[in-house]
Tab-separated table of C-alpha atoms and ligand atoms in Angstrom:
chain	number	residue	atom	x	y	z
O	4	MET	CA	0.010	0.093	0.325
O	5	THR	CA	1.537	3.943	-0.751
O	6	ALA	CA	2.060	5.744	2.066
O	7	ILE	CA	3.426	9.069	2.566
O	8	ARG	CA	4.842	10.629	5.337
O	9	LEU	CA	7.079	13.582	6.146
O	10	VAL	CA	9.913	13.887	4.694
O	11	THR	CA	13.776	13.472	7.278
O	12	LEU	CA	17.038	14.440	6.577
O	13	ASP	CA	17.817	10.890	7.363
O	14	ASP	CA	16.019	10.627	3.440
O	15	VAL	CA	18.924	12.626	2.288
O	16	PRO	CA	21.075	9.638	0.094
O	17	VAL	CA	18.260	7.973	-1.359
O	18	LEU	CA	16.255	10.345	-2.760
O	19	ALA	CA	19.579	11.308	-3.865
O	20	ASP	CA	20.179	8.999	-5.101
O	21	LEU	CA	16.458	8.558	-6.635
O	22	PHE	CA	16.646	11.995	-8.810
O	23	THR	CA	20.069	11.090	-10.168
O	24	ARG	CA	18.060	8.094	-11.604
O	25	ASN	CA	15.389	9.852	-13.032
O	26	ARG	CA	16.744	13.202	-13.640
O	27	ASP	CA	16.067	12.158	-17.271
O	28	PHE	CA	12.500	11.486	-17.215
O	29	LEU	CA	11.877	14.223	-14.789
O	30	ALA	CA	13.538	16.873	-17.227
O	31	PRO	CA	10.520	17.935	-18.769
O	32	TRP	CA	8.162	18.452	-15.976
O	33	GLU	CA	10.792	20.103	-14.536
O	34	PRO	CA	13.177	24.008	-13.889
O	35	GLU	CA	16.131	23.169	-15.829
O	36	ARG	CA	18.772	21.977	-12.379
O	37	GLY	CA	22.557	22.076	-11.796
O	38	THR	CA	24.334	18.628	-11.045
O	39	ASP	CA	25.001	19.763	-7.975
O	40	TYR	CA	20.736	19.294	-7.030
O	41	PHE	CA	21.340	15.933	-8.126
O	42	SER	CA	24.114	15.418	-4.957
O	43	ILE	CA	23.634	14.450	-1.418
O	44	ASP	CA	24.873	18.132	-0.740
O	45	GLY	CA	22.581	19.579	-3.197
O	46	GLN	CA	19.438	17.321	-1.859
O	47	ARG	CA	20.406	18.405	1.806
O	48	GLY	CA	20.356	21.462	0.868
O	49	VAL	CA	16.632	21.547	-0.558
O	50	ILE	CA	15.606	19.158	3.056
O	51	GLU	CA	16.486	21.067	5.252
O	52	GLU	CA	15.476	24.533	3.608
O	53	ALA	CA	11.832	22.688	2.981
O	54	LEU	CA	12.025	21.484	6.591
O	55	GLU	CA	12.777	25.355	7.844
O	56	ARG	CA	9.916	26.468	5.495
O	57	HIS	CA	7.165	23.551	7.061
O	58	GLU	CA	8.572	25.329	11.064
O	59	GLN	CA	7.100	28.219	9.963
O	60	GLY	CA	4.046	26.100	7.691
O	61	LEU	CA	4.594	27.515	5.117
O	62	THR	CA	5.138	23.600	3.435
O	63	TYR	CA	4.620	20.420	4.326
O	64	PRO	CA	7.443	18.152	2.785
O	65	HIS	CA	6.682	14.852	2.531
O	66	VAL	CA	8.283	11.381	0.746
O	67	ILE	CA	5.780	8.261	-0.906
O	68	LEU	CA	6.617	4.928	-0.161
O	69	ASP	CA	5.474	1.923	-1.687
O	70	ASP	CA	4.390	-1.579	-0.535
O	71	ALA	CA	7.649	-2.144	1.112
O	72	GLY	CA	7.975	1.175	2.903
O	73	ASP	CA	10.533	2.179	0.293
O	74	ILE	CA	11.359	5.651	-1.351
O	75	VAL	CA	9.798	5.734	-4.810
O	76	GLY	CA	8.591	9.923	-5.002
O	77	ARG	CA	8.032	13.299	-3.525
O	78	ILE	CA	4.840	14.786	-2.940
O	79	ASN	CA	4.207	18.279	-1.080
O	80	LEU	CA	1.399	21.011	-0.395
O	81	GLY	CA	3.274	24.774	-0.050
O	82	ASN	CA	2.308	28.136	-0.730
O	83	VAL	CA	-0.082	27.481	2.555
O	84	VAL	CA	-1.727	30.601	3.243
O	85	HIS	CA	-4.391	31.007	5.963
O	86	GLY	CA	-6.732	33.758	6.372
O	87	PRO	CA	-9.514	34.354	4.156
O	88	PHE	CA	-8.160	32.181	1.536
O	89	GLN	CA	-6.892	29.118	3.858
O	90	SER	CA	-5.727	27.381	0.292
O	91	CYS	CA	-2.183	25.998	-0.387
O	92	GLY	CA	-0.860	24.236	-3.337
O	93	VAL	CA	0.038	20.417	-4.253
O	94	GLY	CA	3.205	18.541	-6.186
O	95	TYR	CA	4.750	15.322	-6.862
O	96	TRP	CA	6.607	12.845	-8.525
O	97	VAL	CA	7.016	9.625	-8.865
O	98	ALA	CA	10.081	7.001	-9.719
O	99	GLU	CA	9.968	6.157	-13.799
O	100	ARG	CA	10.416	2.257	-12.412
O	101	SER	CA	6.945	3.256	-10.171
O	102	ASN	CA	4.460	4.474	-12.345
O	103	GLY	CA	1.753	3.609	-13.808
O	104	ARG	CA	0.594	1.621	-10.660
O	105	GLY	CA	-1.421	3.577	-8.743
O	106	VAL	CA	1.176	5.493	-6.545
O	107	ALA	CA	0.914	9.145	-6.737
O	108	THR	CA	-2.898	8.801	-7.252
O	109	ALA	CA	-2.775	7.345	-3.847
O	110	ALA	CA	-0.220	9.737	-2.711
O	111	VAL	CA	-2.342	13.107	-3.485
O	112	ARG	CA	-5.071	10.696	-2.104
O	113	GLU	CA	-3.305	11.211	1.265
O	114	ILE	CA	-2.345	14.230	1.215
O	115	LYS	CA	-5.614	16.333	0.690
O	116	GLN	CA	-6.359	14.566	4.233
O	117	VAL	CA	-3.498	16.271	5.115
O	118	ALA	CA	-4.442	19.812	4.112
O	119	PHE	CA	-8.204	18.970	4.581
O	120	ASP	CA	-8.324	16.976	7.722
O	121	GLU	CA	-5.622	17.487	9.819
O	122	LEU	CA	-5.133	21.440	9.072
O	123	GLY	CA	-9.011	22.515	8.448
O	124	LEU	CA	-7.868	24.294	4.445
O	125	HIS	CA	-10.394	25.130	2.523
O	126	ARG	CA	-8.351	24.695	-0.751
O	127	ILE	CA	-6.210	22.851	-3.533
O	128	GLU	CA	-4.501	23.995	-6.731
O	129	ALA	CA	-2.863	22.286	-8.830
O	130	CYS	CA	-0.606	23.718	-12.005
O	131	THR	CA	0.083	20.672	-14.835
O	132	LEU	CA	1.588	21.110	-17.804
O	133	ALA	CA	-0.740	21.727	-20.366
O	134	HIS	CA	0.403	18.651	-22.077
O	135	ASN	CA	1.247	16.368	-18.700
O	136	VAL	CA	-2.295	13.967	-19.050
O	137	ARG	CA	-0.675	11.479	-16.504
O	138	SER	CA	-0.953	14.191	-13.759
O	139	GLN	CA	-3.977	15.669	-15.198
O	140	ARG	CA	-5.213	11.467	-14.767
O	141	VAL	CA	-3.847	11.998	-11.025
O	142	LEU	CA	-6.140	15.048	-10.191
O	143	GLU	CA	-9.559	13.753	-11.767
O	144	LYS	CA	-9.399	10.828	-10.545
O	145	ASN	CA	-8.687	12.500	-7.105
O	146	GLY	CA	-11.841	15.347	-7.573
O	147	PHE	CA	-10.026	18.160	-8.453
O	148	VAL	CA	-11.276	20.433	-11.126
O	149	ARG	CA	-9.488	22.124	-13.895
O	150	PHE	CA	-10.110	26.005	-13.274
O	151	GLY	CA	-8.335	27.742	-15.703
O	152	LEU	CA	-4.923	27.506	-18.551
O	153	ALA	CA	-2.964	29.872	-17.920
O	154	PRO	CA	-0.364	30.783	-20.903
O	155	ALA	CA	3.709	30.732	-19.878
O	156	TYR	CA	2.937	30.209	-16.228
O	157	ALA	CA	6.340	29.084	-14.870
O	158	LYS	CA	9.483	28.209	-16.597
O	159	LEU	CA	9.989	24.337	-16.779
O	160	ALA	CA	12.601	22.232	-18.821
O	161	GLY	CA	14.138	25.988	-20.361
O	162	GLN	CA	10.747	27.190	-21.394
O	163	TRP	CA	8.169	29.130	-20.310
O	164	GLN	CA	5.079	27.010	-20.922
O	165	ASP	CA	1.157	26.740	-20.367
O	166	HIS	CA	-0.405	25.333	-17.539
O	167	THR	CA	-3.879	24.151	-16.915
O	168	LEU	CA	-5.029	24.781	-13.360
O	169	TYR	CA	-6.236	22.582	-11.194
O	170	GLN	CA	-8.178	22.723	-7.148
O	171	THR	CA	-10.747	20.926	-5.083
O	172	LEU	CA	-12.238	21.974	-2.089
O	173	ASN	CA	-12.514	20.991	1.538
O	174	PRO	CA	-15.992	18.841	0.577
O	175	GLU	CA	-16.680	19.616	5.091
O	176	HIS	CA	-17.265	23.694	3.869
O	177	GLY	CA	-20.253	22.800	1.543
K	203	LIG	C1	2.498	12.090	-13.081
K	203	LIG	C2	2.881	10.735	-12.124
K	203	LIG	C3	2.947	11.569	-11.323
K	203	LIG	C4	1.772	9.869	-12.146
K	203	LIG	O1	2.527	8.637	-11.767
K	203	LIG	P1	1.766	7.582	-11.209
K	203	LIG	O2	2.399	6.920	-10.174
K	203	LIG	O3	2.491	7.041	-12.552
K	203	LIG	O4	0.075	7.555	-11.537
K	203	LIG	P2	-1.004	6.502	-11.653
K	203	LIG	O5	-0.642	5.257	-12.421
K	203	LIG	O6	-1.507	6.688	-9.555
K	203	LIG	O7	-2.091	7.589	-12.559
K	203	LIG	C5	-1.464	7.861	-13.341
K	203	LIG	C6	-2.660	7.690	-14.306
K	203	LIG	O8	-2.118	7.959	-15.590
K	203	LIG	C7	-2.347	7.597	-16.832
K	203	LIG	N1	-1.880	7.838	-18.417
K	203	LIG	C8	-0.959	7.554	-18.375
K	203	LIG	N2	-0.296	7.368	-19.374
K	203	LIG	C9	-0.955	8.183	-20.190
K	203	LIG	C10	-1.333	9.219	-21.369
K	203	LIG	N3	0.048	8.893	-22.110
K	203	LIG	N4	-2.731	9.301	-21.697
K	203	LIG	C11	-3.329	9.049	-20.512
K	203	LIG	N5	-3.472	8.643	-20.124
K	203	LIG	C12	-2.181	8.227	-19.158
K	203	LIG	C13	-2.865	6.185	-16.036
K	203	LIG	O9	-4.035	5.078	-16.896
K	203	LIG	C14	-3.512	7.055	-14.701
K	203	LIG	O10	-4.914	6.426	-14.988
K	203	LIG	P3	-5.932	4.405	-14.845
K	203	LIG	O11	-5.663	4.525	-13.195
K	203	LIG	O12	-6.751	5.863	-15.317
K	203	LIG	O13	-5.462	3.871	-16.001
K	203	LIG	C15	4.087	10.087	-13.169
K	203	LIG	O14	4.282	10.041	-14.209
K	203	LIG	C16	5.964	11.477	-12.363
K	203	LIG	O15	6.234	11.647	-11.563
K	203	LIG	N6	5.658	12.318	-14.395
K	203	LIG	C17	7.194	13.379	-13.556
K	203	LIG	C18	7.388	14.187	-12.894
K	203	LIG	C19	5.389	15.007	-13.062
K	203	LIG	O16	4.724	15.472	-14.288
K	203	LIG	N7	4.795	15.793	-11.956
K	203	LIG	C20	3.563	15.687	-12.064
K	203	LIG	C21	3.704	17.559	-12.053
K	203	LIG	S1	2.182	18.926	-11.879
C-alpha cells in the first residue's frame, strides 16, 4: 500500500540517488537544474530549506513510500496561506520504474487528508503543464476540477510554458 510521511534529513542519500536515476525522466516537467541539485549535499540543502519552511507552517514536504516501505517519490503541500483564502498548492513526482501502479493517485489522496482533515484548509491548487495528461488524470481521479489555463505560467525545461490549473475544495466547507 502506498503511504506518505514527512521527509527527514535521513532520507537525503536515498533522495539524491532517486533524483539522479530519474533525472532524464523528470527533466521535461521540472525547472532546469544544475548537477549540484542531484548530489547528496544539494539534496541536503533542499531538504533543510523545506524543513525550515515546514517549521514556519509554509510547506508540508513528504516522501512517497511503496508497499515495501521504500521511497519512490516526493509530494509536497506548499504555498500555504491562511486568512480568508485557506489555500495551498500540491506538487509531486513518482520514480519512472514505479509509474503506472496508482502510486501518485494514492499519494494525492493521502495529502488531501493532510490538507483538509489535519490542517483544515479550504482549497488545494495544482498546476500541470498543459500536455501533462498523466498528472491531469491523477488529479481528476482525486476530485480536482480544471478551472483555467495560464499562458506562459512557469519556466519548465527551459521554456515559459502554458499550464492547466486545477483545484479541489474541502467537502466539509459546503
Ligand atoms: C505524473 C506522475 C506523478 C504519475 O505517477 P503514477 O504513479 O504513474 O500515476 P498513477 O499510476 O496513479 O496514475 C496515472 C494515470 O495516468 C494514466 N496515463 C498514463 N499515461 C497516459 C497517457 N499517455 N494518456 C492518458 N493517460 C495516461 C494512467 O492510465 C493512470 O490512469 P488510470 O488509473 O485511470 O488508468 C508521474 O508520471 C511523474 O512523476 N511524472 C513526472 C513528474 C510530473 O509530471 N509531476 C507532476 C507535475 S504536475
